[in-house]
Amino acid sequence: MAEFPDLIGAATGVGSLPGTDAREAARTATGAFEHLPFLPELPARGPGADMIGRSAGLLVELFAQTEPSGWRFADRPGRDTRRAHSWLGEDLDALEEFTQDYRGALKVQAVGPWTLAATIELKHGEKALADPGACRDIAGSLTEGLRRHLAEVRKRVPGAHLVLQLDEPSLPAVLAGRVKTASGFQRLRPVDRQVAEEVLRELVRGLDAPVVVHSCAPDVPIPLLRRAGVAGVSLDFSLLTERQDDDLGEAVEAGTAIFAGVVPATDQPASQSKAVSDPAGSVQGIRTLWRRLGFAPELLGRRVLVTPTCGLAGASPEYARRALSLAARAARSLVDNPE
């Protein structure tokens, strides 16, 4: 397993930003964070720029296109694949422009194999998740595609220590049997937790960058992810419950980085959100959890990174910039005032 970089007082974005201007997005995503800038996604541009379309475009020898029902695998690359490649190239050009001479950690994102399988339909119309062989094929294709993607980013930003974030918002539903069939009238069988873990472990082992799994859904399977070898877990902090304390504590003890989503991902009136009006106050819940787990305060700024709760595509551009700035200031406060 590739090691997570040693960062102190770090914050980052989850991935998506509003708007369609790649240069402005790159300027925002690299300018907001000293320790962990990220390659932004701009889903407002349309199919192929969304998280599923972009990641489907990374697959090797598997192709997907949009249908009225959503994304579906196809026999050959089509317009949506070409768009995905074109927009990713545009985003990488912009990232390269704003990371000249940069040396340090840099995060890129892609959708994980289980969320891809739960979202993309097979050619006959059912979700790929219904076919174990298809799930394995997706994971293998994604692993090779991510190897190539990481190599391309390293060529463009040679001083970067890359961190890969796998977005798995559907993973809890996959494990619980809550993913609906393509018709929407039934639910697919739950995937065996050991199988889910093995697929993720093989992917993590197949890459030469530390992997962080992000899920903004409830019931993130922290122990499963830790056993699969991920370097970090990214989650919506407001969805954590005390029954997850032990899982979180064991992950921290094992050296897993925790990406705590505490800044709201959509515009919030200042009077209604501490995260908007008081960056230090927005991470008070993290400090409380840290004390409850019994960890040394001085470790807090090393083991916990601050993020928005989810992607910022649904926010206004002004609020998105503000949210990233707030995350950076909140992360700094965990170092300056950990108790």
mmCIF file of C-alpha atoms in Angstrom:
data_model
loop_
_atom_site.group_PDB
_atom_site.id
_atom_site.type_symbol
_atom_site.label_atom_id
_atom_site.label_comp_id
_atom_site.label_asym_id
_atom_site.label_seq_id
_atom_site.Cartn_x
_atom_site.Cartn_y
_atom_site.Cartn_z
ATOM 1 C CA MET A 1 0.000 0.000 0.000
ATOM 2 C CA ALA A 2 1.372 3.412 -0.979
ATOM 3 C CA GLU A 3 1.830 5.662 2.039
ATOM 4 C CA PHE A 4 -0.263 8.740 2.578
ATOM 5 C CA PRO A 5 1.872 11.912 2.621
ATOM 6 C CA ASP A 6 2.646 13.452 6.001
ATOM 7 C CA LEU A 7 0.478 16.577 6.002
ATOM 8 C CA ILE A 8 -0.191 18.960 8.885
ATOM 9 C CA GLY A 9 -3.244 21.194 8.973
ATOM 10 C CA ALA A 10 -4.367 20.131 5.522
ATOM 11 C CA ALA A 11 -7.690 20.624 3.802
ATOM 12 C CA THR A 12 -8.907 19.846 0.296
ATOM 13 C CA GLY A 13 -11.991 19.786 -1.898
ATOM 14 C CA VAL A 14 -14.058 16.710 -2.618
ATOM 15 C CA GLY A 15 -13.947 17.084 -6.401
ATOM 16 C CA SER A 16 -16.682 18.939 -8.238
ATOM 17 C CA LEU A 17 -16.985 22.697 -8.631
ATOM 18 C CA PRO A 18 -19.710 24.816 -10.270
ATOM 19 C CA GLY A 19 -19.398 26.347 -13.711
ATOM 20 C CA THR A 20 -17.795 25.297 -16.987
ATOM 21 C CA ASP A 21 -14.486 27.220 -17.055
ATOM 22 C CA ALA A 22 -11.607 24.757 -16.600
ATOM 23 C CA ARG A 23 -8.988 27.463 -16.032
ATOM 24 C CA GLU A 24 -11.033 29.221 -13.375
ATOM 25 C CA ALA A 25 -11.722 25.896 -11.648
ATOM 26 C CA ALA A 26 -8.025 24.958 -11.668
ATOM 27 C CA ARG A 27 -7.107 28.375 -10.329
ATOM 28 C CA THR A 28 -9.607 27.920 -7.487
ATOM 29 C CA ALA A 29 -8.693 24.307 -6.643
ATOM 30 C CA THR A 30 -4.954 24.960 -6.579
ATOM 31 C CA GLY A 31 -5.066 28.391 -5.009
ATOM 32 C CA ALA A 32 -7.255 27.481 -2.043
ATOM 33 C CA PHE A 33 -5.005 24.797 -0.572
ATOM 34 C CA GLU A 34 -1.344 24.912 0.349
ATOM 35 C CA HIS A 35 -0.965 21.219 1.200
ATOM 36 C CA LEU A 36 -3.450 19.244 -0.937
ATOM 37 C CA PRO A 37 -4.796 20.965 -4.074
ATOM 38 C CA PHE A 38 -6.966 18.842 -6.337
ATOM 39 C CA LEU A 39 -7.942 18.289 -9.960
ATOM 40 C CA PRO A 40 -11.481 19.714 -10.196
ATOM 41 C CA GLU A 41 -14.482 18.250 -12.010
ATOM 42 C CA LEU A 42 -17.062 20.420 -13.782
ATOM 43 C CA PRO A 43 -20.244 18.340 -14.302
ATOM 44 C CA ALA A 44 -22.220 21.387 -15.512
ATOM 45 C CA ARG A 45 -20.568 20.871 -18.920
ATOM 46 C CA GLY A 46 -22.761 17.810 -19.471
ATOM 47 C CA PRO A 47 -22.404 14.034 -20.003
ATOM 48 C CA GLY A 48 -18.768 13.009 -19.919
ATOM 49 C CA ALA A 49 -17.872 15.757 -17.464
ATOM 50 C CA ASP A 50 -20.014 14.276 -14.688
ATOM 51 C CA MET A 51 -18.357 11.907 -12.225
ATOM 52 C CA ILE A 52 -19.727 8.743 -13.865
ATOM 53 C CA GLY A 53 -18.975 9.893 -17.390
ATOM 54 C CA ARG A 54 -15.456 11.036 -16.570
ATOM 55 C CA SER A 55 -14.614 7.745 -14.846
ATOM 56 C CA ALA A 56 -16.255 5.679 -17.583
ATOM 57 C CA GLY A 57 -13.929 7.508 -19.958
ATOM 58 C CA LEU A 58 -10.958 6.201 -17.969
ATOM 59 C CA LEU A 59 -11.967 2.558 -18.466
ATOM 60 C CA VAL A 60 -9.752 0.477 -20.738
ATOM 61 C CA GLU A 61 -11.505 -1.574 -23.440
ATOM 62 C CA LEU A 62 -14.894 -0.811 -21.893
ATOM 63 C CA PHE A 63 -17.050 1.996 -23.274
ATOM 64 C CA ALA A 64 -20.208 3.674 -22.026
ATOM 65 C CA GLN A 65 -22.736 6.068 -23.481
ATOM 66 C CA THR A 66 -25.785 7.929 -22.242
ATOM 67 C CA GLU A 67 -29.245 6.515 -22.891
ATOM 68 C CA PRO A 68 -32.620 7.885 -21.720
ATOM 69 C CA SER A 69 -32.267 5.594 -18.674
ATOM 70 C CA GLY A 70 -28.717 6.773 -17.875
ATOM 71 C CA TRP A 71 -25.249 5.376 -18.592
ATOM 72 C CA ARG A 72 -24.988 2.054 -20.450
ATOM 73 C CA PHE A 73 -22.067 0.014 -21.767
ATOM 74 C CA ALA A 74 -21.580 0.044 -25.536
ATOM 75 C CA ASP A 75 -19.598 -1.921 -28.120
ATOM 76 C CA ARG A 76 -17.365 0.975 -29.145
ATOM 77 C CA PRO A 77 -16.415 4.462 -28.023
ATOM 78 C CA GLY A 78 -18.937 7.111 -29.013
ATOM 79 C CA ARG A 79 -19.605 10.811 -28.598
ATOM 80 C CA ASP A 80 -19.797 10.654 -24.793
ATOM 81 C CA THR A 81 -16.431 8.890 -24.535
ATOM 82 C CA ARG A 82 -14.843 11.461 -26.848
ATOM 83 C CA ARG A 83 -16.317 14.266 -24.747
ATOM 84 C CA ALA A 84 -15.031 12.696 -21.545
ATOM 85 C CA HIS A 85 -11.507 12.451 -22.981
ATOM 86 C CA SER A 86 -11.640 15.983 -24.361
ATOM 87 C CA TRP A 87 -12.843 17.570 -21.133
ATOM 88 C CA LEU A 88 -10.352 15.635 -19.036
ATOM 89 C CA GLY A 89 -7.572 16.822 -21.339
ATOM 90 C CA GLU A 90 -8.813 20.393 -20.966
ATOM 91 C CA ASP A 91 -8.832 20.032 -17.187
ATOM 92 C CA LEU A 92 -5.321 18.574 -17.159
ATOM 93 C CA ASP A 93 -4.068 21.418 -19.349
ATOM 94 C CA ALA A 94 -5.481 23.913 -16.847
ATOM 95 C CA LEU A 95 -4.071 22.014 -13.879
ATOM 96 C CA GLU A 96 -0.640 21.933 -15.489
ATOM 97 C CA GLU A 97 -0.791 25.694 -16.049
ATOM 98 C CA PHE A 98 -1.486 26.440 -12.390
ATOM 99 C CA THR A 99 0.953 23.906 -10.895
ATOM 100 C CA GLN A 100 4.175 25.025 -12.562
ATOM 101 C CA ASP A 101 7.096 24.137 -10.257
ATOM 102 C CA TYR A 102 4.674 22.734 -7.661
ATOM 103 C CA ARG A 103 6.098 20.126 -5.324
ATOM 104 C CA GLY A 104 3.835 18.400 -2.830
ATOM 105 C CA ALA A 105 0.679 16.335 -2.504
ATOM 106 C CA LEU A 106 -1.967 16.583 -5.222
ATOM 107 C CA LYS A 107 -5.345 14.811 -5.239
ATOM 108 C CA VAL A 108 -7.207 13.407 -8.230
ATOM 109 C CA GLN A 109 -10.617 11.733 -8.141
ATOM 110 C CA ALA A 110 -12.378 8.871 -9.909
ATOM 111 C CA VAL A 111 -15.521 6.872 -9.233
ATOM 112 C CA GLY A 112 -14.852 3.522 -7.596
ATOM 113 C CA PRO A 113 -15.764 0.142 -9.099
ATOM 114 C CA TRP A 114 -18.825 -0.518 -6.945
ATOM 115 C CA THR A 115 -20.501 2.793 -7.677
ATOM 116 C CA LEU A 116 -19.751 2.383 -11.389
ATOM 117 C CA ALA A 117 -21.289 -1.104 -11.295
ATOM 118 C CA ALA A 118 -24.327 0.204 -9.407
ATOM 119 C CA THR A 119 -24.860 2.993 -11.926
ATOM 120 C CA ILE A 120 -23.944 1.795 -15.435
ATOM 121 C CA GLU A 121 -26.241 -0.657 -17.193
ATOM 122 C CA LEU A 122 -25.128 -3.638 -19.237
ATOM 123 C CA LYS A 123 -26.052 -3.739 -22.915
ATOM 124 C CA HIS A 124 -29.244 -5.724 -22.203
ATOM 125 C CA GLY A 125 -30.398 -3.082 -19.747
ATOM 126 C CA GLU A 126 -29.744 -4.380 -16.200
ATOM 127 C CA LYS A 127 -27.266 -2.749 -13.835
ATOM 128 C CA ALA A 128 -23.769 -4.182 -14.097
ATOM 129 C CA LEU A 129 -23.948 -4.832 -10.349
ATOM 130 C CA ALA A 130 -26.251 -7.774 -11.091
ATOM 131 C CA ASP A 131 -23.427 -9.617 -12.878
ATOM 132 C CA PRO A 132 -20.408 -10.593 -10.702
ATOM 133 C CA GLY A 133 -18.258 -11.123 -13.786
ATOM 134 C CA ALA A 134 -19.079 -7.640 -15.057
ATOM 135 C CA CYS A 135 -18.159 -6.192 -11.663
ATOM 136 C CA ARG A 136 -14.745 -7.854 -11.858
ATOM 137 C CA ASP A 137 -14.267 -6.634 -15.428
ATOM 138 C CA ILE A 138 -15.088 -3.061 -14.404
ATOM 139 C CA ALA A 139 -12.624 -3.191 -11.520
ATOM 140 C CA GLY A 140 -9.837 -4.562 -13.704
ATOM 141 C CA SER A 141 -10.487 -2.074 -16.490
ATOM 142 C CA LEU A 142 -10.648 0.792 -14.002
ATOM 143 C CA THR A 143 -7.358 -0.242 -12.389
ATOM 144 C CA GLU A 144 -5.538 -0.122 -15.724
ATOM 145 C CA GLY A 145 -7.223 3.144 -16.664
ATOM 146 C CA LEU A 146 -6.230 4.721 -13.360
ATOM 147 C CA ARG A 147 -2.613 3.590 -13.826
ATOM 148 C CA ARG A 148 -2.546 5.446 -17.134
ATOM 149 C CA HIS A 149 -4.328 8.480 -15.675
ATOM 150 C CA LEU A 150 -1.901 8.768 -12.765
ATOM 151 C CA ALA A 151 1.040 8.443 -15.135
ATOM 152 C CA GLU A 152 -0.351 11.268 -17.284
ATOM 153 C CA VAL A 153 -0.834 13.542 -14.271
ATOM 154 C CA ARG A 154 2.735 12.810 -13.124
ATOM 155 C CA LYS A 155 4.057 13.799 -16.541
ATOM 156 C CA ARG A 156 2.239 17.109 -16.331
ATOM 157 C CA VAL A 157 3.024 17.801 -12.653
ATOM 158 C CA PRO A 158 6.323 15.960 -12.056
ATOM 159 C CA GLY A 159 6.763 17.326 -8.531
ATOM 160 C CA ALA A 160 3.423 15.964 -7.332
ATOM 161 C CA HIS A 161 2.944 13.244 -4.726
ATOM 162 C CA LEU A 162 -0.359 11.952 -6.063
ATOM 163 C CA VAL A 163 -3.274 10.904 -3.871
ATOM 164 C CA LEU A 164 -6.174 9.100 -5.561
ATOM 165 C CA GLN A 165 -9.683 9.566 -4.207
ATOM 166 C CA LEU A 166 -12.171 6.866 -5.173
ATOM 167 C CA ASP A 167 -15.746 8.135 -4.959
ATOM 168 C CA GLU A 168 -17.989 5.348 -3.661
ATOM 169 C CA PRO A 169 -21.302 6.984 -2.691
ATOM 170 C CA SER A 170 -23.183 3.791 -3.615
ATOM 171 C CA LEU A 171 -20.991 1.385 -1.614
ATOM 172 C CA PRO A 172 -23.190 1.326 1.534
ATOM 173 C CA ALA A 173 -26.247 0.632 -0.634
ATOM 174 C CA VAL A 174 -24.372 -2.076 -2.572
ATOM 175 C CA LEU A 175 -23.533 -3.869 0.679
ATOM 176 C CA ALA A 176 -27.042 -3.467 2.109
ATOM 177 C CA GLY A 177 -28.960 -4.572 -0.984
ATOM 178 C CA ARG A 178 -30.527 -1.154 -1.511
ATOM 179 C CA VAL A 179 -29.525 -0.638 -5.163
ATOM 180 C CA LYS A 180 -32.592 -0.687 -7.390
ATOM 181 C CA THR A 181 -32.781 -2.735 -10.568
ATOM 182 C CA ALA A 182 -32.843 -0.880 -13.876
ATOM 183 C CA SER A 183 -36.664 -1.055 -13.852
ATOM 184 C CA GLY A 184 -36.750 0.503 -10.401
ATOM 185 C CA PHE A 185 -39.302 -2.010 -9.153
ATOM 186 C CA GLN A 186 -36.933 -4.351 -7.312
ATOM 187 C CA ARG A 187 -33.600 -4.259 -5.520
ATOM 188 C CA LEU A 188 -30.449 -6.126 -6.420
ATOM 189 C CA ARG A 189 -28.994 -8.647 -4.019
ATOM 190 C CA PRO A 190 -26.414 -7.295 -1.581
ATOM 191 C CA VAL A 191 -22.819 -7.904 -2.552
ATOM 192 C CA ASP A 192 -20.952 -10.115 -0.104
ATOM 193 C CA ARG A 193 -18.768 -7.892 2.051
ATOM 194 C CA GLN A 194 -15.728 -10.121 1.543
ATOM 195 C CA VAL A 195 -16.127 -9.892 -2.231
ATOM 196 C CA ALA A 196 -16.473 -6.108 -2.060
ATOM 197 C CA GLU A 197 -13.366 -5.915 0.101
ATOM 198 C CA GLU A 198 -11.320 -8.167 -2.192
ATOM 199 C CA VAL A 199 -12.193 -6.137 -5.285
ATOM 200 C CA LEU A 200 -11.158 -2.909 -3.579
ATOM 201 C CA ARG A 201 -7.986 -4.515 -2.195
ATOM 202 C CA GLU A 202 -6.913 -5.661 -5.661
ATOM 203 C CA LEU A 203 -7.488 -2.190 -7.046
ATOM 204 C CA VAL A 204 -5.555 -0.500 -4.228
ATOM 205 C CA ARG A 205 -2.653 -2.939 -4.662
ATOM 206 C CA GLY A 206 -2.630 -2.329 -8.394
ATOM 207 C CA LEU A 207 -1.917 1.389 -8.078
ATOM 208 C CA ASP A 208 1.227 3.253 -7.099
ATOM 209 C CA ALA A 209 -0.531 6.025 -5.190
ATOM 210 C CA PRO A 210 -2.272 6.108 -1.801
ATOM 211 C CA VAL A 211 -6.031 5.635 -2.176
ATOM 212 C CA VAL A 212 -8.677 7.510 -0.211
ATOM 213 C CA VAL A 213 -12.295 6.351 -0.461
ATOM 214 C CA HIS A 214 -14.938 9.064 -0.290
ATOM 215 C CA SER A 215 -18.604 8.444 0.468
ATOM 216 C CA CYS A 216 -21.069 11.106 1.531
ATOM 217 C CA ALA A 217 -23.702 8.455 2.358
ATOM 218 C CA PRO A 218 -24.516 7.180 5.856
ATOM 219 C CA ASP A 219 -22.967 3.953 7.184
ATOM 220 C CA VAL A 220 -19.608 4.171 5.447
ATOM 221 C CA PRO A 221 -18.011 0.704 5.975
ATOM 222 C CA ILE A 222 -14.838 1.958 7.663
ATOM 223 C CA PRO A 223 -13.493 -1.466 8.795
ATOM 224 C CA LEU A 224 -13.985 -2.951 5.322
ATOM 225 C CA LEU A 225 -12.137 -0.053 3.717
ATOM 226 C CA ARG A 226 -9.317 -0.252 6.244
ATOM 227 C CA ARG A 227 -8.868 -3.995 5.612
ATOM 228 C CA ALA A 228 -8.861 -3.314 1.873
ATOM 229 C CA GLY A 229 -5.758 -1.197 2.407
ATOM 230 C CA VAL A 230 -7.019 2.325 1.771
ATOM 231 C CA ALA A 231 -4.836 5.126 3.097
ATOM 232 C CA GLY A 232 -7.751 7.366 4.005
ATOM 233 C CA VAL A 233 -11.510 7.546 4.437
ATOM 234 C CA SER A 234 -13.460 10.650 3.427
ATOM 235 C CA LEU A 235 -16.982 11.119 4.782
ATOM 236 C CA ASP A 236 -19.709 13.563 5.746
ATOM 237 C CA PHE A 237 -18.880 14.163 9.403
ATOM 238 C CA SER A 238 -22.483 15.047 10.251
ATOM 239 C CA LEU A 239 -23.599 11.503 9.328
ATOM 240 C CA LEU A 240 -21.274 9.780 11.816
ATOM 241 C CA THR A 241 -22.896 8.165 14.837
ATOM 242 C CA GLU A 242 -21.369 7.208 18.179
ATOM 243 C CA ARG A 243 -21.717 3.537 17.287
ATOM 244 C CA GLN A 244 -19.005 4.172 14.686
ATOM 245 C CA ASP A 245 -16.557 5.455 17.325
ATOM 246 C CA ASP A 246 -14.728 2.153 17.661
ATOM 247 C CA ASP A 247 -14.435 1.733 13.890
ATOM 248 C CA LEU A 248 -13.080 5.246 13.511
ATOM 249 C CA GLY A 249 -10.704 4.834 16.459
ATOM 250 C CA GLU A 250 -9.272 1.606 15.065
ATOM 251 C CA ALA A 251 -8.777 3.257 11.679
ATOM 252 C CA VAL A 252 -6.901 6.184 13.221
ATOM 253 C CA GLU A 253 -4.732 3.811 15.288
ATOM 254 C CA ALA A 254 -3.896 1.924 12.087
ATOM 255 C CA GLY A 255 -2.684 5.163 10.490
ATOM 256 C CA THR A 256 -5.713 5.789 8.256
ATOM 257 C CA ALA A 257 -6.192 9.462 7.366
ATOM 258 C CA ILE A 258 -9.674 10.815 8.074
ATOM 259 C CA PHE A 259 -11.121 13.390 5.681
ATOM 260 C CA ALA A 260 -13.851 15.054 7.731
ATOM 261 C CA GLY A 261 -16.517 16.782 5.678
ATOM 262 C CA VAL A 262 -17.743 19.631 7.861
ATOM 263 C CA VAL A 263 -18.247 22.596 5.506
ATOM 264 C CA PRO A 264 -21.728 22.562 3.878
ATOM 265 C CA ALA A 265 -21.592 21.800 0.169
ATOM 266 C CA THR A 266 -24.345 24.231 -0.841
ATOM 267 C CA ASP A 267 -24.922 27.906 -0.119
ATOM 268 C CA GLN A 268 -25.742 28.548 3.545
ATOM 269 C CA PRO A 269 -26.907 31.749 5.223
ATOM 270 C CA ALA A 270 -24.207 32.841 7.663
ATOM 271 C CA SER A 271 -26.762 32.994 10.462
ATOM 272 C CA GLN A 272 -27.577 29.304 10.020
ATOM 273 C CA SER A 273 -24.148 27.727 9.693
ATOM 274 C CA LYS A 274 -21.146 27.771 11.979
ATOM 275 C CA ALA A 275 -19.078 26.464 9.102
ATOM 276 C CA VAL A 276 -19.825 29.661 7.214
ATOM 277 C CA SER A 277 -19.452 32.154 10.035
ATOM 278 C CA ASP A 278 -16.944 30.383 12.296
ATOM 279 C CA PRO A 279 -14.379 28.051 10.685
ATOM 280 C CA ALA A 280 -12.845 27.105 14.048
ATOM 281 C CA GLY A 281 -16.273 26.369 15.488
ATOM 282 C CA SER A 282 -17.148 24.163 12.529
ATOM 283 C CA VAL A 283 -14.538 21.624 13.618
ATOM 284 C CA GLN A 284 -15.508 21.626 17.287
ATOM 285 C CA GLY A 285 -17.292 18.314 16.738
ATOM 286 C CA ILE A 286 -14.021 16.829 15.458
ATOM 287 C CA ARG A 287 -12.223 17.965 18.616
ATOM 288 C CA THR A 288 -15.000 16.456 20.754
ATOM 289 C CA LEU A 289 -14.762 13.132 18.905
ATOM 290 C CA TRP A 290 -10.974 13.155 19.225
ATOM 291 C CA ARG A 291 -11.220 13.587 23.002
ATOM 292 C CA ARG A 292 -13.863 10.866 23.194
ATOM 293 C CA LEU A 293 -11.553 8.491 21.325
ATOM 294 C CA GLY A 294 -8.708 9.338 23.727
ATOM 295 C CA PHE A 295 -6.123 10.404 21.155
ATOM 296 C CA ALA A 296 -3.366 12.933 21.819
ATOM 297 C CA PRO A 297 -4.448 16.454 20.748
ATOM 298 C CA GLU A 298 -1.188 17.057 18.877
ATOM 299 C CA LEU A 299 -2.054 14.205 16.478
ATOM 300 C CA LEU A 300 -5.319 15.813 15.405
ATOM 301 C CA GLY A 301 -3.899 18.082 12.705
ATOM 302 C CA ARG A 302 -1.840 15.193 11.271
ATOM 303 C CA ARG A 303 -4.537 12.535 11.089
ATOM 304 C CA VAL A 304 -7.620 14.616 10.200
ATOM 305 C CA LEU A 305 -8.049 16.684 7.044
ATOM 306 C CA VAL A 306 -10.978 19.052 6.526
ATOM 307 C CA THR A 307 -13.226 19.082 3.446
ATOM 308 C CA PRO A 308 -16.695 20.170 2.383
ATOM 309 C CA THR A 309 -19.327 17.527 3.084
ATOM 310 C CA CYS A 310 -19.557 16.645 -0.608
ATOM 311 C CA GLY A 311 -18.816 18.061 -4.046
ATOM 312 C CA LEU A 312 -19.590 21.729 -4.668
ATOM 313 C CA ALA A 313 -21.225 21.448 -8.111
ATOM 314 C CA GLY A 314 -24.574 22.552 -6.672
ATOM 315 C CA ALA A 315 -23.162 25.673 -5.016
ATOM 316 C CA SER A 316 -22.809 29.163 -6.438
ATOM 317 C CA PRO A 317 -19.289 29.986 -7.645
ATOM 318 C CA GLU A 318 -18.904 32.569 -4.894
ATOM 319 C CA TYR A 319 -19.952 30.128 -2.175
ATOM 320 C CA ALA A 320 -17.737 27.360 -3.606
ATOM 321 C CA ARG A 321 -14.668 29.593 -3.304
ATOM 322 C CA ARG A 322 -15.741 30.569 0.182
ATOM 323 C CA ALA A 323 -16.300 26.958 1.239
ATOM 324 C CA LEU A 324 -12.807 25.933 0.155
ATOM 325 C CA SER A 325 -11.296 28.879 2.006
ATOM 326 C CA LEU A 326 -13.302 27.988 5.107
ATOM 327 C CA ALA A 327 -12.096 24.372 4.943
ATOM 328 C CA ALA A 328 -8.472 25.565 4.782
ATOM 329 C CA ARG A 329 -8.937 27.904 7.767
ATOM 330 C CA ALA A 330 -10.767 25.237 9.770
ATOM 331 C CA ALA A 331 -7.950 22.731 9.160
ATOM 332 C CA ARG A 332 -5.398 25.262 10.362
ATOM 333 C CA SER A 333 -7.406 25.761 13.555
ATOM 334 C CA LEU A 334 -7.079 22.032 14.350
ATOM 335 C CA VAL A 335 -3.324 22.552 14.526
ATOM 336 C CA ASP A 336 -3.357 25.920 16.298
ATOM 337 C CA ASN A 337 -6.064 24.974 18.799
ATOM 338 C CA PRO A 338 -6.513 21.174 18.923
ATOM 339 C CA GLU A 339 -8.255 21.069 22.306
#
